[in-house]
Short mmCIF file of C-alpha atoms (C1' of nucleotides) in Angstrom, two decimals:
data_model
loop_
_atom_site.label_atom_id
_atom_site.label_comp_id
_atom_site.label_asym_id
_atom_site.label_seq_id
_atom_site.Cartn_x
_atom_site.Cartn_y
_atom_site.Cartn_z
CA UNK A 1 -57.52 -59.92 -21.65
CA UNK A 2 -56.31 -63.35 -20.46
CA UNK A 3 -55.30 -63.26 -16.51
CA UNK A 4 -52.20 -64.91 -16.74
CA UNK A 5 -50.77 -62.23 -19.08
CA UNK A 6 -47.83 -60.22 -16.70
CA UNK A 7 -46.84 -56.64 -17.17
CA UNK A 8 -43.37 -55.51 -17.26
CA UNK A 9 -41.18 -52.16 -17.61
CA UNK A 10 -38.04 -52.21 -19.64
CA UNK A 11 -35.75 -49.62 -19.54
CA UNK A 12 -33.61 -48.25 -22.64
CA UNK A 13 -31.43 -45.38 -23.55
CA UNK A 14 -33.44 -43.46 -26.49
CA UNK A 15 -29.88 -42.61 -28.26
CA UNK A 16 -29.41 -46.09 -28.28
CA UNK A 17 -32.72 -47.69 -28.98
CA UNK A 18 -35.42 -45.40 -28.32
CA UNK A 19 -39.66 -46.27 -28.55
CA UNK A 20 -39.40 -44.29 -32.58
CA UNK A 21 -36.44 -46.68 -33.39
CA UNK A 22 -38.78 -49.60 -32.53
CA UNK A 23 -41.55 -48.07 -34.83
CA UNK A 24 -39.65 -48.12 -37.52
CA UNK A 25 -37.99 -51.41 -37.50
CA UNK A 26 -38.51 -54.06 -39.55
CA UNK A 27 -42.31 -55.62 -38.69
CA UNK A 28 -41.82 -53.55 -35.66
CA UNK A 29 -40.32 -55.34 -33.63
CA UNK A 30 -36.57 -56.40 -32.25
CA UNK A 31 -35.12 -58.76 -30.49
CA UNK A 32 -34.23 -57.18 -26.49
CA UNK A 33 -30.43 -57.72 -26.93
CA UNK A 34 -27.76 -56.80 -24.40
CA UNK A 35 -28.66 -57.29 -21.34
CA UNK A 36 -26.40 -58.51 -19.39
CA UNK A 37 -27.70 -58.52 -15.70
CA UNK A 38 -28.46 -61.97 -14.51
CA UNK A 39 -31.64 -60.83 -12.63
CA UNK A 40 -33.36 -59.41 -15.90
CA UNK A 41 -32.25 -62.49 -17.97
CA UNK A 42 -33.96 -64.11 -15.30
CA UNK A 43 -37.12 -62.41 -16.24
CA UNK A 44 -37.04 -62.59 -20.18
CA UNK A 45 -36.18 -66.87 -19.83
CA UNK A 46 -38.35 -67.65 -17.30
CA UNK A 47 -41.12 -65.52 -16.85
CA UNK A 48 -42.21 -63.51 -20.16
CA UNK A 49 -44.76 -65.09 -22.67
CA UNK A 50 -46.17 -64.12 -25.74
CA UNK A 51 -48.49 -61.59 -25.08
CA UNK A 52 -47.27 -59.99 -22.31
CA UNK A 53 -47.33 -56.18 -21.88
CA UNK A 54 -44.24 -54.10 -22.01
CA UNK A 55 -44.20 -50.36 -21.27
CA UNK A 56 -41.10 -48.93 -22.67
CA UNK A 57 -39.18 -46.71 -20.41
CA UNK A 58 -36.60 -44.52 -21.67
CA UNK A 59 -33.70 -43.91 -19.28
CA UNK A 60 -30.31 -41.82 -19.50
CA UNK A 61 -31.53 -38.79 -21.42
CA UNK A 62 -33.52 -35.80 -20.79
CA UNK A 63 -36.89 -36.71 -20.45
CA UNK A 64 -36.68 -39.80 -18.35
CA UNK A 65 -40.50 -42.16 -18.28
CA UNK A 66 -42.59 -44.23 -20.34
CA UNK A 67 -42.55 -43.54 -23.66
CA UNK A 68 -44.90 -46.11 -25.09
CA UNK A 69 -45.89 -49.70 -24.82
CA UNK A 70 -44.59 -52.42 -26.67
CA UNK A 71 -45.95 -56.42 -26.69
CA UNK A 72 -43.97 -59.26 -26.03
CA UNK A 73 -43.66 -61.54 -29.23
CA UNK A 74 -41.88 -64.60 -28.68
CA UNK A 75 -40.55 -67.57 -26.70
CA UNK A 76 -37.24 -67.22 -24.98
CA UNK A 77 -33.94 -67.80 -27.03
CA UNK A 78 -30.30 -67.09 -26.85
CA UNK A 79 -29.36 -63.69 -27.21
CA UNK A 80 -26.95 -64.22 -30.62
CA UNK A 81 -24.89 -61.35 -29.69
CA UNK A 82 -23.28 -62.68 -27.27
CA UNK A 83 -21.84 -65.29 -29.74
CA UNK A 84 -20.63 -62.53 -32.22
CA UNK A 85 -17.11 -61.43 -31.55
CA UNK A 86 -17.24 -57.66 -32.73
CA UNK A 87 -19.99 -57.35 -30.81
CA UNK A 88 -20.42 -55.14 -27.71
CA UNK A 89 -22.45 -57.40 -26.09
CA UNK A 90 -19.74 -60.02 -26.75
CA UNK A 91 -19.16 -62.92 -23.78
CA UNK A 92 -16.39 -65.23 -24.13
CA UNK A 93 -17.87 -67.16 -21.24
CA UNK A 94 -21.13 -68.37 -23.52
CA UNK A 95 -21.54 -71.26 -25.55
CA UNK A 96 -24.14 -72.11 -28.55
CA UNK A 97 -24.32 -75.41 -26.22
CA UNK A 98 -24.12 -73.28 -22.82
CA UNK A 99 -25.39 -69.81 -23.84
CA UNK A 100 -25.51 -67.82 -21.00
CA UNK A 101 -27.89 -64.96 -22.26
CA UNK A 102 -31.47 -65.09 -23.27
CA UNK A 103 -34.32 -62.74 -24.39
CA UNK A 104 -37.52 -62.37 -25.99
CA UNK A 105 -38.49 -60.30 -28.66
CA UNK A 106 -40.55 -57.15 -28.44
CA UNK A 107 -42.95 -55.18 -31.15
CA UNK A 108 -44.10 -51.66 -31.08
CA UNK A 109 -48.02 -51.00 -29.61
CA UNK A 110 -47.85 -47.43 -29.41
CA UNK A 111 -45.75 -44.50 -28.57
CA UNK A 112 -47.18 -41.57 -26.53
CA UNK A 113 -47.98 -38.10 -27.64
CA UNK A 114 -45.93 -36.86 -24.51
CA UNK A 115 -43.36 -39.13 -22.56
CA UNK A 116 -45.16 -40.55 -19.43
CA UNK A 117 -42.47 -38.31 -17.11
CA UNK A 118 -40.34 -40.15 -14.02
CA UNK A 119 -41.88 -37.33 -12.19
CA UNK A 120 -45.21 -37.92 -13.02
CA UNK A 121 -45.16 -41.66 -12.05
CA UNK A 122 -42.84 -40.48 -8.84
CA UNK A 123 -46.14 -37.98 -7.49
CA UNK A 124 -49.16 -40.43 -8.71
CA UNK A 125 -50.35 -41.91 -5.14
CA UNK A 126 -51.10 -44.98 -6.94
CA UNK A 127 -47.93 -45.95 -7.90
CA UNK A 128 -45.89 -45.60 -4.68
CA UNK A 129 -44.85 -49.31 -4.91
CA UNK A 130 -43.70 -48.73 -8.05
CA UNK A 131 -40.27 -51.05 -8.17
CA UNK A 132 -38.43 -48.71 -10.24
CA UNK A 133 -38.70 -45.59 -7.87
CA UNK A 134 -37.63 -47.64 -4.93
CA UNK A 135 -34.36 -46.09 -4.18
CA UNK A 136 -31.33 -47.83 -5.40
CA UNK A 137 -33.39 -49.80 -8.40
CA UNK A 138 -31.21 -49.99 -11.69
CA UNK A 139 -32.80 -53.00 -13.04
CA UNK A 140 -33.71 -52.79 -16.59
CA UNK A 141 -36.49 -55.00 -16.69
CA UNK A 142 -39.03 -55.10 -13.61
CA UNK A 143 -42.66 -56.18 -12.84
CA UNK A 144 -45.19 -54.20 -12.35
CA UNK A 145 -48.98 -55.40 -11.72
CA UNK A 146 -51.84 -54.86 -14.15
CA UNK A 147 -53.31 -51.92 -12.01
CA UNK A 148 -49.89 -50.10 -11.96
CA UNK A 149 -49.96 -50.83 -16.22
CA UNK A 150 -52.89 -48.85 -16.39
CA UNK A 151 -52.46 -46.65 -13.75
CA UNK A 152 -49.33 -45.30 -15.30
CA UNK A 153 -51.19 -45.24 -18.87
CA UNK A 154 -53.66 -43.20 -17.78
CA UNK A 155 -51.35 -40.58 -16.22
CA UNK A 156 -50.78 -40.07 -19.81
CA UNK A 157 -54.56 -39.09 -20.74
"C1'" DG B 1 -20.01 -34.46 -14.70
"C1'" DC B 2 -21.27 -36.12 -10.09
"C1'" DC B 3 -22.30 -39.65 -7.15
"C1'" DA B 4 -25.27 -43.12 -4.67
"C1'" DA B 5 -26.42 -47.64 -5.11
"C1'" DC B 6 -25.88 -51.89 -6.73
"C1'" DG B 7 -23.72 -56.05 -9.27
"C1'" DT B 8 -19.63 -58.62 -10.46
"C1'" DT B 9 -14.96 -60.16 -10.02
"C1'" DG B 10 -11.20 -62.23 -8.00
"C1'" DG B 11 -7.74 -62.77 -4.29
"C1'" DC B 12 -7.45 -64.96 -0.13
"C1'" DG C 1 -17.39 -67.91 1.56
"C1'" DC C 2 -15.84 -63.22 2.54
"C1'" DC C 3 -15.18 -58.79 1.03
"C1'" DA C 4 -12.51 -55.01 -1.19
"C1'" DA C 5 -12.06 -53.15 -5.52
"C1'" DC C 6 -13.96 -52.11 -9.54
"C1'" DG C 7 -17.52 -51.28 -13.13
"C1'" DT C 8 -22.17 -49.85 -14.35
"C1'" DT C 9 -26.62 -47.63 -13.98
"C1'" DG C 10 -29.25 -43.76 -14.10
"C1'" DG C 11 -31.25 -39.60 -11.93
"C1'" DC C 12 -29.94 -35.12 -11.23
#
DNA sequence: GCCAACGTTGGC
DNA sequence: GCCAACGTTGGC
C-alpha cells in the first residue's frame, strides 16, 4: 500500500444513501454530492486522491458506525448539483465559472456482515483520538490515520 | 422529539 | 469585525 494514501470517514444517512445503495449503483460507485460544509469541501478539493480509503459511516438512524469501506475514485470536480435548480442541494451563490462546491467520487469495497457500532469504536482504547467521538464533532467527512483504519476494521472481526 | 454543539448569516 | 439569531447535525 503506497504511504501517501490518507484514510478518511464519511458520514451518511442510510435512508438517504446508505453503504447497500452504493453496492448497487451503477459500477458501484457515486459521486459524494451535497455537502455543503466548507470544512469537508475542504477535504474532498484539496486533500483526497485516487486511492484513498473511505470507511463509510452511517449516521441518523438506528444503528449508528461503520458500515463498510468504500475507495476514493477520482480527481476533484464541481459538485453539478449545485448548478441544478430543482435540486436540494441547489446554491444560487455558485457559478460553472465560480463553483463553490466540489467532491470526489466514491466506489463500494465492501460492506460489513454487522455495522461496526458508534459504541464499539466509543469503548476500543485504541481509538480514543478518534475525531468523530470528540464531543461536539458533526463533520461529515474527517481524517483518521492508517492505524485507526484498521483498528476500527478489525473491531469488526 | 429533545437538545447540545457547531456553522452560517446578516445587521450594526 | 462582532455577535445574536437562526439553521443543521446527529446521538440519544
Amino acid at each position: 500500500m503506497s504511504t501517501n494514501l490518507q484514510f478518511w470517514i464519511m458520514k451518511s444517512e442510510p435512508d438517504v444513501f446508505s453503504i447497500g445503495h452504493l453496492e448497487k449503483a451503477k459500477n458501484q460507485t457515486t459521486p459524494w454530492e451535497g455537502v455543503r460544509n466548507y470544512q469537508a469541501r475542504n477535504f474532498m478539493r484539496d486533500q483526497m486522491k485516487i486511492g484513498d480509503q473511505v470507511l463509510f459511516y452511517h449516521s441518523s438512524c438506528d444503528v449508528t458506525g461503520v458500515a463498510g469501506i468504500a475507495e476514493v475514485t477520482s480527481v476533484t470536480y464541481p459538485d453539478p448539483t449545485q448548478f441544478i435548480k430543482t435540486s436540494e442541494y441547489f446554491d444560487a451563490g455558485a457559478t460553472k465559472d465560480k463553483p463553490r462546491w466540489f467532491l470526489v467520487d466514491v466506489k463500494w469495497q465492501k460492506t460489513f456482515k454487522d455495522v461496526i457500532t458508534l459504541e464499539k469504536i466509543r469503548t476500543a482504547p485504541k481509538l480514543k483520538d478518534l475525531t468523530i467521538l470528540k464531543k461536539g464533532n458533526r463533520l461529515s467527512i474527517t481524517p483518521c490515520t492508517e492505524a485507526e483504519f484498521k483498528n476500527i476494521i478489525s473491531l469488526g472481526r
